[in-house]
Structures are given as C-alpha cells and as structure tokens.
Amino acid sequence: GMKALEVFSEILFMVSQVTQTSLLILIALGYTLLQSQIGELDLMIPMCFMVGVIHIMLVGFGKIKDDASYKFHENEGVVGWILLVLRVLLYVWFLWAVQSSAAEGGTRLRQFLGQFRAAGSIYFLAYPAIFLLTKCFAPYWQHAVMSVGLMIMQMGSNVWLRALFLTRGEYFKVSTLSS
C-alpha cells in the first residue's frame, strides 16, 4: 500500500511542476498579457499534455528502477539527466516566449517581462542546479538534498506565483485582466 502512495505522490508532485511550467510559458507567450483568449495559443494545450505525459512516464520508469541497489534517489541516473535536458529545453522555450511577447508590447509590459524572466529563470534553472549540486554530496545524502531542494523550489515558486496573481501588482496592471 505504501509503495502505491509513494508513486502517486511522486506523480502528483511532477504534475504540479508541469502545471507551473506550463503556466509560466503560457504567460510568457502573452496569454493574459497580449490577449485574454487562448486563441493562437491553443497548440499549448496538447504540448503541455505531452510534457506532462513524458514527465509521468519518467517518474514511472524511475520507480520501476527504484529497487536498484545503486540508486539513492528517484532522479538519479538516466531519468535525472533526461529531466535536466527537458527542463533546460523548456527554459529555452520560456526565454524565447518572453522575448517574443516583449517585442510586441509597450514599455510597461517589457519592464514586467524583465522581472518575469528573472523569476521564471530562477524557477526553470532550479532543478538543473539542485540536480547538479546533489552530485557533490555523498550518495546517502543525495535523496535528502534532492527532496528538500525540490520542495523549497516548489514552495518558493508557489509564494511568488501567489504574490504575482493574487495581488493587484504589476502583473494585474499590465495584463488584460485590468481592462
């Protein structure tokens, strides 16, 4: 019973990360900033779904290999490196999307997108940084470092997104929501 709950918890944690990643990319592409309808961004829904499926498959594959005697955490080995490459590719997409939206917007939007790019960069680069930092620790510490690092990243991101969306701050002022 506990193994099933552990797998379910890992999948939900990964889905929450994919959801946040998708949200950041959607906003970077201009959703709620340049347009209030999904419109041209409707391609994003299947793309986000595919990214989610790939992440869930990687978690599942990692759990299948979970009992290996050489393994100390879920993201170790090939699965971790694939996730690292995937996160970097998503980060490149995010940067391209922010740049594209900034080119279409005015000064105020460009200022907001500069701050958004900085905060989004911290989020997107946190996993690669934590993954690589984990390699500096003894194998028996790696699980704790990886778990705590990812939880801190997720909580920090949640706090930032709460401040971004639930206040009438800069995002509200530049978005189509204030119209």
Short mmCIF file of N, CA and C in Angstrom, two decimals:
data_model
loop_
_atom_site.label_atom_id
_atom_site.label_comp_id
_atom_site.label_asym_id
_atom_site.label_seq_id
_atom_site.Cartn_x
_atom_site.Cartn_y
_atom_site.Cartn_z
N GLY A 1 0.80 -1.19 0.00
CA GLY A 1 0.00 0.00 0.00
C GLY A 1 0.85 1.26 0.00
N MET A 2 1.93 1.30 0.77
CA MET A 2 2.76 2.50 0.87
C MET A 2 3.48 2.78 -0.44
N LYS A 3 3.90 1.76 -1.15
CA LYS A 3 4.59 1.95 -2.43
C LYS A 3 3.67 2.65 -3.43
N ALA A 4 2.41 2.25 -3.46
CA ALA A 4 1.45 2.87 -4.37
C ALA A 4 1.26 4.34 -4.02
N LEU A 5 1.18 4.66 -2.73
CA LEU A 5 1.03 6.06 -2.31
C LEU A 5 2.28 6.87 -2.65
N GLU A 6 3.44 6.26 -2.51
CA GLU A 6 4.69 6.95 -2.84
C GLU A 6 4.74 7.28 -4.33
N VAL A 7 4.37 6.32 -5.17
CA VAL A 7 4.35 6.55 -6.62
C VAL A 7 3.34 7.63 -6.95
N PHE A 8 2.14 7.56 -6.36
CA PHE A 8 1.09 8.55 -6.60
C PHE A 8 1.56 9.94 -6.18
N SER A 9 2.24 10.02 -5.05
CA SER A 9 2.76 11.30 -4.56
C SER A 9 3.80 11.87 -5.51
N GLU A 10 4.69 11.04 -6.02
CA GLU A 10 5.71 11.48 -6.98
C GLU A 10 5.06 11.99 -8.27
N ILE A 11 4.06 11.28 -8.73
CA ILE A 11 3.36 11.69 -9.96
C ILE A 11 2.67 13.03 -9.75
N LEU A 12 1.99 13.21 -8.62
CA LEU A 12 1.31 14.47 -8.34
C LEU A 12 2.30 15.63 -8.21
N PHE A 13 3.45 15.37 -7.59
CA PHE A 13 4.47 16.40 -7.46
C PHE A 13 4.98 16.81 -8.84
N MET A 14 5.18 15.85 -9.71
CA MET A 14 5.65 16.14 -11.07
C MET A 14 4.56 16.88 -11.85
N VAL A 15 3.30 16.49 -11.68
CA VAL A 15 2.21 17.17 -12.37
C VAL A 15 2.12 18.63 -11.90
N SER A 16 2.34 18.89 -10.62
CA SER A 16 2.31 20.27 -10.14
C SER A 16 3.44 21.08 -10.77
N GLN A 17 4.61 20.48 -10.94
CA GLN A 17 5.72 21.18 -11.58
C GLN A 17 5.42 21.44 -13.06
N VAL A 18 4.84 20.46 -13.74
CA VAL A 18 4.49 20.63 -15.15
C VAL A 18 3.42 21.71 -15.29
N THR A 19 2.47 21.76 -14.37
CA THR A 19 1.41 22.78 -14.41
C THR A 19 2.02 24.17 -14.25
N GLN A 20 2.93 24.32 -13.30
CA GLN A 20 3.57 25.63 -13.11
C GLN A 20 4.42 26.00 -14.32
N THR A 21 5.14 25.05 -14.84
CA THR A 21 5.96 25.30 -16.03
C THR A 21 5.08 25.75 -17.19
N SER A 22 3.98 25.05 -17.40
CA SER A 22 3.05 25.39 -18.49
C SER A 22 2.46 26.78 -18.29
N LEU A 23 2.10 27.09 -17.06
CA LEU A 23 1.54 28.41 -16.75
C LEU A 23 2.55 29.51 -17.06
N LEU A 24 3.79 29.32 -16.66
CA LEU A 24 4.83 30.32 -16.92
C LEU A 24 5.05 30.50 -18.42
N ILE A 25 5.07 29.41 -19.16
CA ILE A 25 5.27 29.50 -20.61
C ILE A 25 4.06 30.17 -21.28
N LEU A 26 2.86 29.82 -20.83
CA LEU A 26 1.66 30.46 -21.40
C LEU A 26 1.67 31.97 -21.19
N ILE A 27 2.02 32.40 -19.99
CA ILE A 27 2.08 33.84 -19.71
C ILE A 27 3.19 34.48 -20.53
N ALA A 28 4.33 33.78 -20.62
CA ALA A 28 5.45 34.31 -21.41
C ALA A 28 5.06 34.46 -22.88
N LEU A 29 4.19 33.58 -23.37
CA LEU A 29 3.71 33.67 -24.75
C LEU A 29 2.69 34.79 -24.95
N GLY A 30 2.28 35.42 -23.86
CA GLY A 30 1.38 36.56 -23.96
C GLY A 30 -0.03 36.33 -23.49
N TYR A 31 -0.34 35.13 -23.04
CA TYR A 31 -1.70 34.87 -22.55
C TYR A 31 -1.96 35.73 -21.32
N THR A 32 -3.01 36.47 -21.32
CA THR A 32 -3.45 37.47 -20.35
C THR A 32 -2.62 38.75 -20.39
N LEU A 33 -1.55 38.77 -21.16
CA LEU A 33 -0.76 40.00 -21.29
C LEU A 33 -1.07 40.70 -22.61
N LEU A 34 -1.09 39.94 -23.69
CA LEU A 34 -1.36 40.50 -25.01
C LEU A 34 -2.75 40.12 -25.51
N GLN A 35 -3.30 39.04 -24.96
CA GLN A 35 -4.63 38.58 -25.36
C GLN A 35 -5.28 37.89 -24.18
N SER A 36 -6.61 38.00 -24.12
CA SER A 36 -7.32 37.38 -23.00
C SER A 36 -7.91 36.03 -23.37
N GLN A 37 -7.91 35.71 -24.64
CA GLN A 37 -8.41 34.40 -25.09
C GLN A 37 -7.22 33.52 -25.43
N ILE A 38 -7.40 32.22 -25.31
CA ILE A 38 -6.31 31.27 -25.64
C ILE A 38 -5.97 31.41 -27.12
N GLY A 39 -6.97 31.58 -28.01
CA GLY A 39 -6.76 31.85 -29.43
C GLY A 39 -5.64 31.06 -30.08
N GLU A 40 -4.60 31.77 -30.53
CA GLU A 40 -3.48 31.16 -31.23
C GLU A 40 -2.68 30.22 -30.33
N LEU A 41 -2.87 30.34 -29.06
CA LEU A 41 -2.11 29.52 -28.11
C LEU A 41 -2.74 28.15 -27.88
N ASP A 42 -3.80 27.81 -28.63
CA ASP A 42 -4.47 26.53 -28.42
C ASP A 42 -3.55 25.34 -28.65
N LEU A 43 -2.46 25.52 -29.35
CA LEU A 43 -1.45 24.48 -29.53
C LEU A 43 -0.76 24.14 -28.20
N MET A 44 -0.80 25.09 -27.27
CA MET A 44 -0.15 24.88 -25.98
C MET A 44 -0.79 23.75 -25.18
N ILE A 45 -2.08 23.57 -25.31
CA ILE A 45 -2.77 22.55 -24.51
C ILE A 45 -2.22 21.16 -24.82
N PRO A 46 -2.15 20.74 -26.09
CA PRO A 46 -1.56 19.42 -26.35
C PRO A 46 -0.07 19.36 -26.01
N MET A 47 0.64 20.47 -26.19
CA MET A 47 2.08 20.49 -25.85
C MET A 47 2.27 20.28 -24.35
N CYS A 48 1.49 20.97 -23.54
CA CYS A 48 1.57 20.82 -22.08
C CYS A 48 1.20 19.40 -21.68
N PHE A 49 0.19 18.87 -22.33
CA PHE A 49 -0.22 17.49 -22.05
C PHE A 49 0.91 16.52 -22.35
N MET A 50 1.58 16.71 -23.49
CA MET A 50 2.69 15.82 -23.87
C MET A 50 3.86 15.95 -22.88
N VAL A 51 4.17 17.16 -22.47
CA VAL A 51 5.23 17.37 -21.49
C VAL A 51 4.87 16.66 -20.19
N GLY A 52 3.60 16.76 -19.79
CA GLY A 52 3.14 16.07 -18.59
C GLY A 52 3.24 14.57 -18.71
N VAL A 53 2.84 14.02 -19.85
CA VAL A 53 2.92 12.57 -20.07
C VAL A 53 4.37 12.10 -20.02
N ILE A 54 5.26 12.85 -20.65
CA ILE A 54 6.68 12.48 -20.63
C ILE A 54 7.21 12.50 -19.21
N HIS A 55 6.88 13.53 -18.44
CA HIS A 55 7.32 13.60 -17.04
C HIS A 55 6.77 12.42 -16.23
N ILE A 56 5.49 12.11 -16.41
CA ILE A 56 4.89 11.00 -15.66
C ILE A 56 5.54 9.68 -16.06
N MET A 57 5.82 9.50 -17.35
CA MET A 57 6.49 8.27 -17.79
C MET A 57 7.89 8.17 -17.16
N LEU A 58 8.59 9.30 -17.07
CA LEU A 58 9.92 9.29 -16.46
C LEU A 58 9.84 8.93 -14.97
N VAL A 59 8.82 9.47 -14.29
CA VAL A 59 8.63 9.11 -12.88
C VAL A 59 8.34 7.63 -12.75
N GLY A 60 7.46 7.13 -13.61
CA GLY A 60 7.13 5.70 -13.60
C GLY A 60 8.35 4.84 -13.86
N PHE A 61 9.13 5.22 -14.87
CA PHE A 61 10.35 4.47 -15.18
C PHE A 61 11.32 4.52 -14.01
N GLY A 62 11.44 5.70 -13.39
CA GLY A 62 12.31 5.84 -12.22
C GLY A 62 11.86 4.96 -11.07
N LYS A 63 10.55 4.84 -10.90
CA LYS A 63 10.02 3.99 -9.83
C LYS A 63 10.22 2.51 -10.13
N ILE A 64 10.18 2.12 -11.40
CA ILE A 64 10.45 0.73 -11.76
C ILE A 64 11.87 0.36 -11.38
N LYS A 65 12.79 1.29 -11.59
CA LYS A 65 14.20 1.08 -11.26
C LYS A 65 14.50 1.39 -9.80
N ASP A 66 13.48 1.73 -9.03
CA ASP A 66 13.64 2.21 -7.66
C ASP A 66 14.34 1.24 -6.73
N ASP A 67 14.18 -0.03 -6.97
CA ASP A 67 14.75 -1.01 -6.04
C ASP A 67 16.20 -1.35 -6.35
N ALA A 68 16.78 -0.71 -7.35
CA ALA A 68 18.17 -0.99 -7.70
C ALA A 68 19.07 -0.64 -6.51
N SER A 69 20.01 -1.49 -6.23
CA SER A 69 20.86 -1.30 -5.05
C SER A 69 21.78 -0.10 -5.17
N TYR A 70 22.03 0.39 -6.39
CA TYR A 70 22.93 1.51 -6.59
C TYR A 70 22.21 2.85 -6.57
N LYS A 71 20.90 2.85 -6.42
CA LYS A 71 20.11 4.06 -6.57
C LYS A 71 19.79 4.69 -5.22
N PHE A 72 20.03 5.99 -5.10
CA PHE A 72 19.80 6.68 -3.84
C PHE A 72 18.62 7.66 -3.88
N HIS A 73 18.21 8.11 -5.06
CA HIS A 73 17.02 8.97 -5.17
C HIS A 73 16.36 8.77 -6.53
N GLU A 74 15.11 9.25 -6.63
CA GLU A 74 14.28 8.99 -7.81
C GLU A 74 14.86 9.56 -9.10
N ASN A 75 15.54 10.68 -8.99
CA ASN A 75 16.02 11.37 -10.19
C ASN A 75 17.47 11.04 -10.51
N GLU A 76 17.94 9.95 -10.02
CA GLU A 76 19.32 9.55 -10.27
C GLU A 76 19.42 8.85 -11.63
N GLY A 77 20.58 8.88 -12.22
CA GLY A 77 20.82 8.14 -13.46
C GLY A 77 20.21 8.80 -14.68
N VAL A 78 19.84 7.97 -15.64
CA VAL A 78 19.34 8.44 -16.93
C VAL A 78 18.08 9.29 -16.77
N VAL A 79 17.19 8.89 -15.88
CA VAL A 79 15.94 9.63 -15.67
C VAL A 79 16.25 11.07 -15.26
N GLY A 80 17.17 11.24 -14.34
CA GLY A 80 17.54 12.59 -13.90
C GLY A 80 18.14 13.43 -15.00
N TRP A 81 19.01 12.83 -15.80
CA TRP A 81 19.63 13.56 -16.90
C TRP A 81 18.61 13.93 -17.97
N ILE A 82 17.65 13.05 -18.24
CA ILE A 82 16.60 13.36 -19.21
C ILE A 82 15.74 14.52 -18.69
N LEU A 83 15.39 14.47 -17.40
CA LEU A 83 14.63 15.57 -16.80
C LEU A 83 15.41 16.88 -16.88
N LEU A 84 16.71 16.81 -16.64
CA LEU A 84 17.55 18.00 -16.70
C LEU A 84 17.52 18.60 -18.11
N VAL A 85 17.69 17.78 -19.12
CA VAL A 85 17.67 18.25 -20.51
C VAL A 85 16.28 18.81 -20.85
N LEU A 86 15.22 18.13 -20.42
CA LEU A 86 13.87 18.59 -20.67
C LEU A 86 13.63 19.95 -20.03
N ARG A 87 14.08 20.13 -18.79
CA ARG A 87 13.91 21.41 -18.10
C ARG A 87 14.67 22.53 -18.80
N VAL A 88 15.87 22.23 -19.28
CA VAL A 88 16.65 23.25 -20.00
C VAL A 88 15.95 23.61 -21.31
N LEU A 89 15.41 22.62 -22.01
CA LEU A 89 14.68 22.90 -23.24
C LEU A 89 13.43 23.75 -22.97
N LEU A 90 12.72 23.44 -21.89
CA LEU A 90 11.55 24.24 -21.52
C LEU A 90 11.98 25.67 -21.15
N TYR A 91 13.13 25.80 -20.53
CA TYR A 91 13.65 27.13 -20.18
C TYR A 91 13.96 27.93 -21.45
N VAL A 92 14.57 27.29 -22.44
CA VAL A 92 14.86 27.96 -23.70
C VAL A 92 13.56 28.43 -24.35
N TRP A 93 12.54 27.58 -24.33
CA TRP A 93 11.22 27.94 -24.86
C TRP A 93 10.66 29.15 -24.10
N PHE A 94 10.77 29.13 -22.78
CA PHE A 94 10.31 30.23 -21.95
C PHE A 94 11.02 31.54 -22.33
N LEU A 95 12.34 31.49 -22.47
CA LEU A 95 13.09 32.70 -22.83
C LEU A 95 12.66 33.23 -24.19
N TRP A 96 12.47 32.33 -25.15
CA TRP A 96 12.02 32.74 -26.48
C TRP A 96 10.64 33.39 -26.39
N ALA A 97 9.75 32.79 -25.60
CA ALA A 97 8.38 33.30 -25.46
C ALA A 97 8.38 34.69 -24.82
N VAL A 98 9.19 34.88 -23.78
CA VAL A 98 9.26 36.20 -23.13
C VAL A 98 9.77 37.23 -24.13
N GLN A 99 10.80 36.87 -24.87
CA GLN A 99 11.37 37.79 -25.86
C GLN A 99 10.34 38.16 -26.93
N SER A 100 9.59 37.18 -27.40
CA SER A 100 8.57 37.42 -28.42
C SER A 100 7.48 38.35 -27.90
N SER A 101 7.03 38.12 -26.68
CA SER A 101 5.98 38.96 -26.10
C SER A 101 6.50 40.37 -25.83
N ALA A 102 7.74 40.48 -25.39
CA ALA A 102 8.32 41.80 -25.12
C ALA A 102 8.41 42.62 -26.41
N ALA A 103 8.68 41.96 -27.52
CA ALA A 103 8.78 42.65 -28.81
C ALA A 103 7.43 43.22 -29.25
N GLU A 104 6.34 42.60 -28.81
CA GLU A 104 5.00 43.04 -29.19
C GLU A 104 4.42 44.09 -28.25
N GLY A 105 4.95 44.17 -27.03
CA GLY A 105 4.35 45.03 -26.02
C GLY A 105 5.02 46.38 -25.90
N GLY A 106 4.43 47.18 -25.03
CA GLY A 106 4.97 48.51 -24.76
C GLY A 106 6.03 48.49 -23.65
N THR A 107 6.41 49.67 -23.23
CA THR A 107 7.47 49.82 -22.23
C THR A 107 7.10 49.16 -20.90
N ARG A 108 5.89 49.41 -20.46
CA ARG A 108 5.46 48.85 -19.17
C ARG A 108 5.45 47.32 -19.20
N LEU A 109 4.98 46.75 -20.31
CA LEU A 109 4.96 45.30 -20.45
C LEU A 109 6.39 44.76 -20.49
N ARG A 110 7.29 45.43 -21.19
CA ARG A 110 8.69 44.98 -21.26
C ARG A 110 9.33 45.00 -19.88
N GLN A 111 9.02 46.02 -19.07
CA GLN A 111 9.56 46.08 -17.71
C GLN A 111 9.06 44.89 -16.88
N PHE A 112 7.75 44.63 -16.98
CA PHE A 112 7.19 43.49 -16.26
C PHE A 112 7.83 42.19 -16.73
N LEU A 113 7.96 42.03 -18.05
CA LEU A 113 8.52 40.79 -18.59
C LEU A 113 9.99 40.61 -18.19
N GLY A 114 10.70 41.69 -17.97
CA GLY A 114 12.08 41.58 -17.46
C GLY A 114 12.09 40.95 -16.08
N GLN A 115 11.20 41.40 -15.21
CA GLN A 115 11.09 40.82 -13.87
C GLN A 115 10.57 39.39 -13.95
N PHE A 116 9.62 39.17 -14.82
CA PHE A 116 9.04 37.84 -15.00
C PHE A 116 10.10 36.87 -15.51
N ARG A 117 10.94 37.32 -16.44
CA ARG A 117 12.02 36.49 -16.97
C ARG A 117 13.00 36.11 -15.84
N ALA A 118 13.33 37.06 -15.00
CA ALA A 118 14.27 36.79 -13.90
C ALA A 118 13.70 35.75 -12.94
N ALA A 119 12.46 35.94 -12.52
CA ALA A 119 11.84 35.00 -11.58
C ALA A 119 11.62 33.64 -12.24
N GLY A 120 11.17 33.65 -13.49
CA GLY A 120 10.99 32.40 -14.23
C GLY A 120 12.30 31.67 -14.43
N SER A 121 13.37 32.41 -14.65
CA SER A 121 14.69 31.79 -14.82
C SER A 121 15.11 31.06 -13.55
N ILE A 122 14.84 31.67 -12.42
CA ILE A 122 15.17 31.01 -11.15
C ILE A 122 14.40 29.70 -11.05
N TYR A 123 13.11 29.74 -11.40
CA TYR A 123 12.30 28.52 -11.34
C TYR A 123 12.82 27.45 -12.30
N PHE A 124 13.03 27.82 -13.55
CA PHE A 124 13.44 26.84 -14.56
C PHE A 124 14.83 26.29 -14.31
N LEU A 125 15.72 27.09 -13.77
CA LEU A 125 17.09 26.63 -13.55
C LEU A 125 17.30 25.98 -12.18
N ALA A 126 16.27 26.03 -11.34
CA ALA A 126 16.40 25.44 -10.01
C ALA A 126 16.61 23.93 -10.08
N TYR A 127 15.84 23.23 -10.89
CA TYR A 127 16.01 21.77 -10.97
C TYR A 127 17.41 21.40 -11.47
N PRO A 128 17.88 21.98 -12.59
CA PRO A 128 19.25 21.63 -13.00
C PRO A 128 20.29 21.95 -11.93
N ALA A 129 20.14 23.08 -11.25
CA ALA A 129 21.10 23.45 -10.21
C ALA A 129 21.05 22.46 -9.04
N ILE A 130 19.85 22.11 -8.60
CA ILE A 130 19.71 21.16 -7.48
C ILE A 130 20.24 19.79 -7.89
N PHE A 131 19.92 19.36 -9.11
CA PHE A 131 20.38 18.07 -9.60
C PHE A 131 21.90 18.00 -9.62
N LEU A 132 22.53 19.05 -10.14
CA LEU A 132 23.99 19.05 -10.21
C LEU A 132 24.63 19.23 -8.83
N LEU A 133 24.01 20.05 -7.97
CA LEU A 133 24.52 20.23 -6.61
C LEU A 133 24.46 18.92 -5.83
N THR A 134 23.41 18.16 -6.06
CA THR A 134 23.24 16.88 -5.38
C THR A 134 24.42 15.94 -5.64
N LYS A 135 25.00 16.05 -6.82
CA LYS A 135 26.13 15.19 -7.19
C LYS A 135 27.36 15.45 -6.31
N CYS A 136 27.41 16.61 -5.66
CA CYS A 136 28.55 16.95 -4.79
C CYS A 136 28.47 16.28 -3.42
N PHE A 137 27.32 15.70 -3.09
CA PHE A 137 27.11 15.09 -1.78
C PHE A 137 27.35 13.59 -1.84
N ALA A 138 27.63 13.04 -0.69
CA ALA A 138 27.79 11.59 -0.59
C ALA A 138 26.48 10.93 -1.02
N PRO A 139 26.55 9.77 -1.65
CA PRO A 139 25.33 9.13 -2.17
C PRO A 139 24.21 8.99 -1.15
N TYR A 140 24.53 8.72 0.10
CA TYR A 140 23.47 8.52 1.08
C TYR A 140 22.79 9.83 1.49
N TRP A 141 23.37 10.99 1.15
CA TRP A 141 22.75 12.29 1.42
C TRP A 141 21.97 12.82 0.22
N GLN A 142 22.17 12.23 -0.93
CA GLN A 142 21.60 12.79 -2.16
C GLN A 142 20.09 12.84 -2.16
N HIS A 143 19.44 11.82 -1.64
CA HIS A 143 17.98 11.81 -1.61
C HIS A 143 17.45 12.99 -0.79
N ALA A 144 18.03 13.21 0.39
CA ALA A 144 17.58 14.30 1.24
C ALA A 144 17.82 15.66 0.58
N VAL A 145 19.00 15.84 -0.01
CA VAL A 145 19.32 17.11 -0.66
C VAL A 145 18.36 17.36 -1.83
N MET A 146 18.14 16.34 -2.62
CA MET A 146 17.25 16.48 -3.79
C MET A 146 15.81 16.76 -3.34
N SER A 147 15.31 16.00 -2.38
CA SER A 147 13.93 16.18 -1.92
C SER A 147 13.71 17.55 -1.31
N VAL A 148 14.59 17.94 -0.40
CA VAL A 148 14.45 19.25 0.27
C VAL A 148 14.62 20.37 -0.75
N GLY A 149 15.59 20.25 -1.64
CA GLY A 149 15.80 21.28 -2.65
C GLY A 149 14.60 21.46 -3.55
N LEU A 150 14.01 20.36 -4.01
CA LEU A 150 12.84 20.45 -4.88
C LEU A 150 11.62 21.01 -4.15
N MET A 151 11.47 20.63 -2.88
CA MET A 151 10.34 21.16 -2.10
C MET A 151 10.50 22.66 -1.87
N ILE A 152 11.71 23.11 -1.56
CA ILE A 152 11.95 24.54 -1.38
C ILE A 152 11.69 25.29 -2.68
N MET A 153 12.15 24.72 -3.80
CA MET A 153 11.91 25.33 -5.11
C MET A 153 10.41 25.47 -5.36
N GLN A 154 9.67 24.41 -5.11
CA GLN A 154 8.23 24.42 -5.36
C GLN A 154 7.52 25.41 -4.44
N MET A 155 7.89 25.43 -3.16
CA MET A 155 7.25 26.36 -2.23
C MET A 155 7.58 27.80 -2.59
N GLY A 156 8.84 28.07 -2.93
CA GLY A 156 9.23 29.42 -3.32
C GLY A 156 8.47 29.88 -4.55
N SER A 157 8.32 28.98 -5.50
CA SER A 157 7.58 29.29 -6.72
C SER A 157 6.11 29.57 -6.40
N ASN A 158 5.53 28.77 -5.52
CA ASN A 158 4.13 28.98 -5.13
C ASN A 158 3.93 30.34 -4.46
N VAL A 159 4.87 30.72 -3.60
CA VAL A 159 4.78 32.02 -2.93
C VAL A 159 4.88 33.15 -3.95
N TRP A 160 5.83 33.02 -4.89
CA TRP A 160 5.98 34.05 -5.93
C TRP A 160 4.74 34.13 -6.80
N LEU A 161 4.20 32.99 -7.23
CA LEU A 161 3.01 33.00 -8.08
C LEU A 161 1.80 33.56 -7.33
N ARG A 162 1.69 33.25 -6.05
CA ARG A 162 0.61 33.82 -5.26
C ARG A 162 0.71 35.34 -5.25
N ALA A 163 1.89 35.86 -5.01
CA ALA A 163 2.08 37.31 -4.99
C ALA A 163 1.80 37.90 -6.38
N LEU A 164 2.20 37.19 -7.41
CA LEU A 164 2.02 37.68 -8.78
C LEU A 164 0.55 37.76 -9.16
N PHE A 165 -0.21 36.71 -8.86
CA PHE A 165 -1.59 36.62 -9.34
C PHE A 165 -2.64 37.13 -8.37
N LEU A 166 -2.39 37.07 -7.10
CA LEU A 166 -3.44 37.37 -6.13
C LEU A 166 -3.32 38.76 -5.52
N THR A 167 -2.49 39.59 -6.10
CA THR A 167 -2.41 40.98 -5.66
C THR A 167 -2.66 41.85 -6.89
N ARG A 168 -2.93 43.07 -6.67
CA ARG A 168 -3.13 44.00 -7.80
C ARG A 168 -1.80 44.69 -8.10
N GLY A 169 -0.79 43.88 -8.27
CA GLY A 169 0.55 44.38 -8.53
C GLY A 169 0.80 44.63 -10.00
N GLU A 170 2.07 44.55 -10.37
CA GLU A 170 2.50 44.86 -11.74
C GLU A 170 1.84 43.95 -12.78
N TYR A 171 1.70 42.66 -12.47
CA TYR A 171 1.06 41.74 -13.43
C TYR A 171 -0.36 42.20 -13.73
N PHE A 172 -1.11 42.53 -12.70
CA PHE A 172 -2.50 42.95 -12.89
C PHE A 172 -2.56 44.22 -13.75
N LYS A 173 -1.63 45.13 -13.51
CA LYS A 173 -1.63 46.40 -14.23
C LYS A 173 -1.34 46.23 -15.73
N VAL A 174 -0.47 45.28 -16.06
CA VAL A 174 -0.11 45.12 -17.48
C VAL A 174 -0.96 44.08 -18.19
N SER A 175 -1.73 43.30 -17.45
CA SER A 175 -2.49 42.21 -18.08
C SER A 175 -3.81 42.71 -18.63
N THR A 176 -4.42 41.87 -19.44
CA THR A 176 -5.74 42.18 -19.99
C THR A 176 -6.82 42.08 -18.92
N LEU A 177 -6.47 41.56 -17.74
CA LEU A 177 -7.44 41.43 -16.66
C LEU A 177 -7.85 42.79 -16.11
N SER A 178 -6.99 43.79 -16.23
CA SER A 178 -7.30 45.11 -15.68
C SER A 178 -8.11 45.95 -16.65
N SER A 179 -8.35 45.44 -17.84
CA SER A 179 -9.12 46.20 -18.85
C SER A 179 -10.59 46.19 -18.55
#
